[in-house]
Amino acid sequence: ELLLVSQFRTALGRRLLELPAGLRDVDGEVEIDTARRELEEEVGYVAGTIEPLVTLATAVGFTDESISIFLATDLRPTERHADGIEEESMTVVRVSFSEIDGLIARGELTDAKTVAGILVARSRLGC
């Protein structure tokens, strides 16, 4: 089972299903610590294990931005610490790996980082 977030994205004018994500906006924070913090802020879980999964270039035609995706397992619920209006309006959605292909095919899961991250995680986990 996966924990995704549903949030409104102004640029598209609709809600999207996405992996929990966030900016590295804390000075000096190590990437994996950002992943841990964002998981807790956005979905209210702490990972027993978190490991690098893949780093992706987001839009090679016009930016050098990259996104690092981590695999968090052995999750334990904790208090959700929503940080700002975006996170306060998010909802957490549980999805099974068996639902992913259908969500993509129906256009219900279109965020590129999310699709790529889930496919790599599915392969790593043997799902």
Coordinates of N, CA, C and O in Angstrom, one line a residue:
E1 N 0.8 -1.2 0.0 CA 0.0 0.0 0.0 C 0.9 1.2 0.0 O 1.9 1.3 0.6
L2 N 0.4 2.3 -0.7 CA 1.1 3.5 -0.8 C 0.3 4.6 -0.1 O -0.9 4.6 -0.1
L3 N 1.0 5.6 0.4 CA 0.4 6.8 0.9 C 0.7 7.9 -0.1 O 1.8 8.3 -0.2
L4 N -0.3 8.4 -0.7 CA -0.2 9.6 -1.6 C -1.0 10.8 -1.0 O -1.7 10.6 -0.1
V5 N -0.7 11.9 -1.5 CA -1.5 13.1 -1.1 C -2.3 13.6 -2.3 O -1.8 13.5 -3.5
S6 N -3.4 14.1 -2.0 CA -4.2 14.8 -3.0 C -4.2 16.3 -2.7 O -4.5 16.7 -1.6
Q7 N -3.8 17.1 -3.7 CA -3.7 18.5 -3.4 C -4.0 19.3 -4.7 O -3.8 18.8 -5.8
F8 N -4.5 20.5 -4.5 CA -4.9 21.4 -5.6 C -3.6 22.0 -6.2 O -2.7 22.5 -5.5
R9 N -3.5 21.9 -7.5 CA -2.3 22.5 -8.2 C -2.8 23.6 -9.1 O -3.5 23.3 -10.1
T10 N -2.5 24.8 -8.7 CA -3.0 26.0 -9.4 C -2.7 26.0 -10.9 O -3.6 26.3 -11.7
A11 N -1.5 25.6 -11.3 CA -1.1 25.6 -12.7 C -2.0 24.8 -13.5 O -2.2 25.1 -14.7
L12 N -2.5 23.7 -13.0 CA -3.4 22.8 -13.8 C -4.9 23.0 -13.4 O -5.7 22.5 -14.1
G13 N -5.1 23.8 -12.4 CA -6.5 24.1 -12.0 C -7.3 22.9 -11.5 O -8.5 22.8 -11.6
R14 N -6.6 21.9 -10.9 CA -7.3 20.7 -10.4 C -6.4 20.0 -9.3 O -5.2 20.4 -9.2
R15 N -7.0 19.1 -8.6 CA -6.3 18.3 -7.6 C -5.5 17.2 -8.3 O -6.0 16.6 -9.3
L16 N -4.3 16.9 -7.8 CA -3.5 15.8 -8.3 C -3.2 14.8 -7.2 O -3.1 15.2 -6.0
L17 N -3.0 13.6 -7.5 CA -2.5 12.6 -6.6 C -1.0 12.6 -6.8 O -0.5 12.5 -7.9
E18 N -0.3 12.7 -5.7 CA 1.2 12.8 -5.7 C 1.8 12.1 -4.6 O 1.2 11.9 -3.5
L19 N 3.1 11.7 -4.8 CA 3.9 11.3 -3.6 C 4.1 12.5 -2.7 O 4.2 13.6 -3.1
P20 N 4.2 12.2 -1.4 CA 4.5 13.3 -0.5 C 5.9 13.9 -0.9 O 6.8 13.2 -1.3
A21 N 6.0 15.2 -1.0 CA 7.2 15.9 -1.5 C 7.4 17.2 -0.8 O 6.4 17.7 -0.2
G22 N 8.5 17.8 -1.0 CA 8.8 19.1 -0.4 C 10.1 19.7 -0.8 O 10.9 19.0 -1.4
L23 N 10.2 20.9 -0.6 CA 11.5 21.6 -0.9 C 12.5 21.5 0.2 O 12.2 21.4 1.4
R24 N 13.7 21.6 -0.2 CA 14.8 21.6 0.8 C 15.0 23.1 1.2 O 15.9 23.8 0.7
D25 N 14.1 23.5 2.1 CA 14.0 24.9 2.5 C 14.5 25.1 3.9 O 14.3 26.2 4.5
V26 N 15.2 24.2 4.5 CA 15.8 24.3 5.8 C 17.3 24.4 5.6 O 17.9 23.4 5.1
D27 N 17.9 25.5 5.9 CA 19.4 25.7 5.7 C 20.2 24.5 6.3 O 20.0 24.2 7.5
G28 N 21.0 23.9 5.5 CA 21.9 22.9 6.0 C 21.3 21.5 6.2 O 22.0 20.6 6.6
E29 N 20.0 21.4 5.9 CA 19.3 20.1 6.1 C 19.8 19.1 5.0 O 19.8 19.4 3.8
V30 N 20.1 17.9 5.4 CA 20.5 16.8 4.5 C 19.3 16.3 3.8 O 18.2 16.2 4.4
E31 N 19.5 15.9 2.6 CA 18.4 15.5 1.7 C 17.5 14.4 2.3 O 16.3 14.5 2.3
I32 N 18.1 13.4 2.9 CA 17.3 12.4 3.5 C 16.5 12.9 4.7 O 15.4 12.4 5.0
D33 N 17.0 13.9 5.4 CA 16.3 14.5 6.6 C 15.1 15.3 6.1 O 14.1 15.3 6.7
T34 N 15.3 15.9 4.9 CA 14.1 16.6 4.3 C 13.0 15.6 4.0 O 11.9 15.9 4.2
A35 N 13.4 14.5 3.4 CA 12.4 13.5 3.1 C 11.7 13.0 4.4 O 10.4 12.9 4.3
R36 N 12.4 12.8 5.4 CA 11.8 12.4 6.7 C 10.8 13.5 7.2 O 9.7 13.2 7.6
R37 N 11.2 14.7 7.2 CA 10.4 15.8 7.7 C 9.2 16.0 6.9 O 8.1 16.1 7.4
E38 N 9.3 15.9 5.5 CA 8.1 16.1 4.7 C 7.1 15.0 4.8 O 5.9 15.2 4.7
L39 N 7.6 13.8 5.0 CA 6.7 12.6 5.2 C 5.8 12.9 6.5 O 4.6 12.7 6.4
E40 N 6.5 13.3 7.5 CA 5.7 13.6 8.7 C 4.8 14.8 8.6 O 3.6 14.8 9.0
E41 N 5.3 15.9 7.9 CA 4.4 17.1 7.7 C 3.2 16.8 6.8 O 2.1 17.2 7.1
E42 N 3.4 16.1 5.8 CA 2.4 15.9 4.8 C 1.4 14.7 5.1 O 0.2 14.9 4.8
V43 N 1.9 13.6 5.6 CA 1.0 12.5 5.8 C 0.9 12.0 7.2 O 0.1 11.2 7.5
G44 N 1.8 12.5 8.1 CA 1.7 12.2 9.5 C 2.2 10.8 9.8 O 1.6 10.1 10.6
Y45 N 3.3 10.4 9.2 CA 4.0 9.1 9.4 C 5.4 9.3 9.6 O 6.0 10.2 9.0
V46 N 6.0 8.4 10.4 CA 7.5 8.4 10.5 C 7.9 7.0 10.0 O 7.3 6.0 10.2
A47 N 9.0 7.1 9.2 CA 9.5 5.8 8.6 C 10.5 5.1 9.5 O 11.4 5.7 10.0
G48 N 10.4 3.8 9.6 CA 11.4 3.0 10.3 C 12.6 2.9 9.5 O 13.7 2.9 10.0
T49 N 12.4 2.8 8.1 CA 13.5 2.8 7.2 C 13.3 3.7 6.0 O 12.1 3.8 5.6
I50 N 14.3 4.4 5.7 CA 14.1 5.3 4.5 C 15.4 5.2 3.7 O 16.5 5.3 4.3
E51 N 15.3 5.1 2.4 CA 16.5 4.9 1.6 C 16.3 5.6 0.2 O 15.2 5.7 -0.3
P52 N 17.4 6.0 -0.3 CA 17.3 6.7 -1.7 C 16.8 5.7 -2.7 O 17.2 4.5 -2.7
L53 N 15.9 6.2 -3.5 CA 15.3 5.3 -4.6 C 15.8 5.7 -6.0 O 16.3 4.9 -6.7
V54 N 15.6 7.0 -6.3 CA 16.1 7.4 -7.6 C 16.1 9.0 -7.6 O 15.4 9.6 -6.9
T55 N 17.0 9.5 -8.4 CA 17.1 11.0 -8.7 C 16.8 11.2 -10.1 O 17.3 10.6 -11.0
L56 N 15.8 12.1 -10.4 CA 15.3 12.4 -11.7 C 15.5 13.8 -12.1 O 15.3 14.7 -11.3
A57 N 15.9 14.1 -13.4 CA 15.9 15.4 -13.9 C 14.4 15.7 -14.3 O 13.8 14.9 -14.9
T58 N 14.0 16.9 -13.9 CA 12.5 17.2 -14.0 C 12.1 17.7 -15.4 O 11.1 17.3 -15.9
A59 N 12.9 18.6 -16.0 CA 12.5 19.2 -17.2 C 13.8 19.7 -18.0 O 14.1 20.8 -18.0
V60 N 14.5 18.7 -18.6 CA 15.8 18.9 -19.1 C 15.9 20.0 -20.2 O 16.9 20.5 -20.5
G61 N 14.8 20.4 -20.8 CA 14.7 21.3 -21.8 C 14.9 22.8 -21.4 O 15.3 23.7 -22.1
F62 N 14.6 23.0 -20.0 CA 14.7 24.4 -19.6 C 15.2 24.6 -18.2 O 15.3 25.7 -17.7
T63 N 15.5 23.5 -17.4 CA 16.0 23.7 -16.1 C 17.0 22.6 -15.7 O 16.9 21.5 -16.3
D64 N 17.8 22.9 -14.7 CA 18.7 21.8 -14.2 C 18.2 21.2 -12.9 O 18.9 20.5 -12.3
E65 N 16.9 21.5 -12.6 CA 16.3 20.9 -11.4 C 16.3 19.4 -11.4 O 16.1 18.8 -12.5
S66 N 16.5 18.8 -10.3 CA 16.4 17.4 -10.1 C 15.6 17.1 -8.8 O 15.5 17.9 -7.9
I67 N 15.0 15.9 -8.8 CA 14.2 15.5 -7.7 C 14.7 14.2 -7.2 O 14.9 13.3 -8.0
S68 N 15.0 14.1 -5.9 CA 15.4 12.8 -5.3 C 14.2 12.2 -4.6 O 13.5 12.8 -3.9
I69 N 14.0 10.9 -5.0 CA 12.8 10.2 -4.4 C 13.4 9.1 -3.5 O 14.3 8.4 -3.8
F70 N 12.7 9.0 -2.3 CA 13.1 8.1 -1.3 C 12.0 7.0 -1.1 O 10.9 7.3 -1.2
L71 N 12.4 5.8 -0.7 CA 11.5 4.8 -0.3 C 11.4 4.7 1.2 O 12.4 4.4 1.9
A72 N 10.3 5.0 1.7 CA 10.0 4.9 3.2 C 9.2 3.7 3.5 O 8.1 3.5 2.9
T73 N 9.7 2.8 4.4 CA 9.0 1.6 4.8 C 8.9 1.6 6.3 O 9.5 2.4 7.0
D74 N 8.2 0.6 6.8 CA 8.0 0.4 8.2 C 7.4 1.7 8.8 O 7.9 2.2 9.8
L75 N 6.3 2.1 8.2 CA 5.7 3.4 8.7 C 4.9 3.3 10.0 O 4.2 2.3 10.2
R76 N 5.1 4.3 10.8 CA 4.3 4.4 12.0 C 3.6 5.8 12.0 O 4.2 6.8 11.8
P77 N 2.3 5.7 12.4 CA 1.6 7.0 12.4 C 2.1 7.9 13.6 O 2.5 7.4 14.6
T78 N 2.1 9.2 13.3 CA 2.4 10.2 14.3 C 1.5 11.4 14.1 O 0.6 11.3 13.2
E79 N 1.7 12.4 14.8 CA 0.9 13.6 14.5 C 1.4 14.3 13.3 O 2.5 14.5 13.0
R80 N 0.4 14.7 12.4 CA 0.7 15.4 11.2 C 1.0 16.8 11.5 O 0.3 17.5 12.2
H81 N 2.1 17.3 11.0 CA 2.6 18.7 11.2 C 2.5 19.5 10.0 O 3.5 19.9 9.4
A82 N 1.3 19.8 9.5 CA 1.1 20.5 8.3 C 1.8 21.9 8.4 O 1.6 22.6 9.4
D83 N 2.5 22.2 7.4 CA 3.3 23.5 7.4 C 2.8 24.4 6.3 O 3.3 24.3 5.2
G84 N 1.9 25.2 6.6 CA 1.4 26.2 5.6 C 0.1 25.7 4.9 O -0.4 24.6 5.1
I85 N -0.5 26.6 4.1 CA -1.8 26.4 3.6 C -1.9 25.2 2.6 O -2.9 24.5 2.5
E86 N -0.8 25.0 1.8 CA -0.8 23.9 0.9 C -1.0 22.5 1.6 O -1.8 21.7 1.2
E87 N -0.2 22.3 2.6 CA -0.2 21.1 3.4 C -1.5 21.0 4.2 O -2.0 19.9 4.4
E88 N -2.0 22.1 4.7 CA -3.3 22.0 5.4 C -4.5 21.6 4.6 O -5.4 20.9 5.1
S89 N -4.4 21.8 3.3 CA -5.5 21.5 2.4 C -5.3 20.1 1.7 O -6.2 19.7 1.0
M90 N -4.2 19.5 2.0 CA -3.9 18.1 1.4 C -4.8 17.1 2.1 O -5.1 17.2 3.3
T91 N -5.1 16.1 1.4 CA -5.7 14.9 2.0 C -4.8 13.7 1.7 O -4.2 13.6 0.6
V92 N -4.7 12.8 2.6 CA -3.9 11.6 2.4 C -4.8 10.5 1.8 O -5.9 10.3 2.3
V93 N -4.3 9.8 0.8 CA -5.0 8.8 0.1 C -4.2 7.5 0.1 O -3.0 7.5 -0.3
R94 N -4.8 6.4 0.6 CA -4.1 5.1 0.5 C -4.5 4.4 -0.8 O -5.6 4.3 -1.2
V95 N -3.4 3.9 -1.4 CA -3.6 3.3 -2.7 C -2.8 2.0 -2.7 O -1.6 2.0 -2.3
S96 N -3.3 0.9 -3.3 CA -2.5 -0.3 -3.4 C -1.8 -0.3 -4.7 O -2.1 0.3 -5.6
F97 N -0.7 -1.0 -4.7 CA 0.2 -1.1 -5.9 C -0.6 -1.7 -7.0 O -0.4 -1.3 -8.2
S98 N -1.6 -2.6 -6.7 CA -2.4 -3.2 -7.8 C -3.3 -2.2 -8.5 O -3.8 -2.4 -9.6
E99 N -3.6 -1.0 -7.9 CA -4.4 0.0 -8.5 C -3.7 1.0 -9.4 O -4.3 1.7 -10.2
I100 N -2.3 1.0 -9.3 CA -1.5 2.0 -10.0 C -1.7 2.0 -11.5 O -2.0 3.1 -12.1
D101 N -1.7 0.8 -12.2 CA -1.8 0.8 -13.6 C -3.1 1.4 -14.1 O -3.2 2.2 -15.1
G102 N -4.2 1.1 -13.4 CA -5.5 1.6 -13.7 C -5.6 3.1 -13.5 O -6.2 3.8 -14.3
L103 N -5.0 3.6 -12.4 CA -5.0 5.1 -12.2 C -4.3 5.8 -13.3 O -4.7 6.9 -13.7
I104 N -3.2 5.3 -13.7 CA -2.4 5.9 -14.8 C -3.2 5.8 -16.1 O -3.4 6.8 -16.8
A105 N -3.8 4.7 -16.4 CA -4.5 4.5 -17.7 C -5.7 5.4 -17.8 O -6.1 5.9 -18.8
R106 N -6.4 5.6 -16.6 CA -7.6 6.5 -16.6 C -7.2 8.0 -16.5 O -8.1 8.8 -16.4
G107 N -6.0 8.3 -16.4 CA -5.6 9.7 -16.3 C -5.8 10.3 -14.9 O -5.8 11.5 -14.7
E108 N -5.9 9.4 -13.9 CA -6.1 9.9 -12.5 C -4.8 10.1 -11.8 O -4.8 10.7 -10.7
L109 N -3.7 9.5 -12.3 CA -2.4 9.7 -11.8 C -1.5 10.1 -12.9 O -1.1 9.4 -13.8
T110 N -1.2 11.4 -12.9 CA -0.5 12.0 -14.1 C 0.8 12.8 -13.7 O 1.6 13.1 -14.6
D111 N 1.1 12.9 -12.4 CA 2.3 13.6 -12.0 C 3.5 12.7 -12.3 O 3.6 11.6 -11.8
A112 N 4.4 13.3 -13.1 CA 5.5 12.5 -13.6 C 6.4 12.0 -12.5 O 6.8 10.8 -12.5
K113 N 6.8 12.8 -11.5 CA 7.6 12.3 -10.4 C 7.0 11.2 -9.6 O 7.6 10.2 -9.2
T114 N 5.7 11.2 -9.5 CA 4.9 10.2 -8.8 C 4.9 8.9 -9.5 O 5.2 7.8 -9.0
V115 N 4.6 9.0 -10.8 CA 4.5 7.8 -11.7 C 5.9 7.1 -11.7 O 6.0 5.9 -11.4
A116 N 6.9 7.9 -11.9 CA 8.3 7.3 -12.0 C 8.7 6.7 -10.7 O 9.2 5.6 -10.6
G117 N 8.5 7.4 -9.6 CA 8.8 7.0 -8.3 C 8.1 5.7 -7.9 O 8.7 4.7 -7.4
I118 N 6.8 5.6 -8.2 CA 6.0 4.4 -7.9 C 6.5 3.2 -8.7 O 6.7 2.1 -8.2
L119 N 6.8 3.4 -10.0 CA 7.3 2.3 -10.8 C 8.6 1.8 -10.3 O 8.8 0.6 -10.3
V120 N 9.5 2.7 -9.9 CA 10.8 2.2 -9.4 C 10.6 1.5 -8.1 O 11.2 0.5 -7.8
A121 N 9.8 2.1 -7.2 CA 9.5 1.4 -5.9 C 8.9 0.1 -6.1 O 9.3 -0.9 -5.4
R122 N 7.9 0.0 -7.0 CA 7.3 -1.3 -7.3 C 8.3 -2.4 -7.7 O 8.3 -3.5 -7.3
S123 N 9.2 -2.0 -8.6 CA 10.3 -2.9 -9.0 C 11.2 -3.3 -7.9 O 11.5 -4.4 -7.7
R124 N 11.6 -2.3 -7.1 CA 12.5 -2.6 -5.9 C 11.8 -3.5 -4.9 O 12.5 -4.4 -4.4
L125 N 10.5 -3.3 -4.7 CA 9.8 -4.1 -3.7 C 9.3 -5.4 -4.3 O 8.8 -6.3 -3.5
G126 N 9.4 -5.6 -5.6 CA 8.9 -6.8 -6.2 C 7.4 -6.9 -6.2 O 6.8 -8.0 -6.1
C127 N 6.7 -5.8 -6.3 CA 5.2 -5.8 -6.3 C 4.7 -5.9 -7.7 O 5.1 -5.2 -8.6

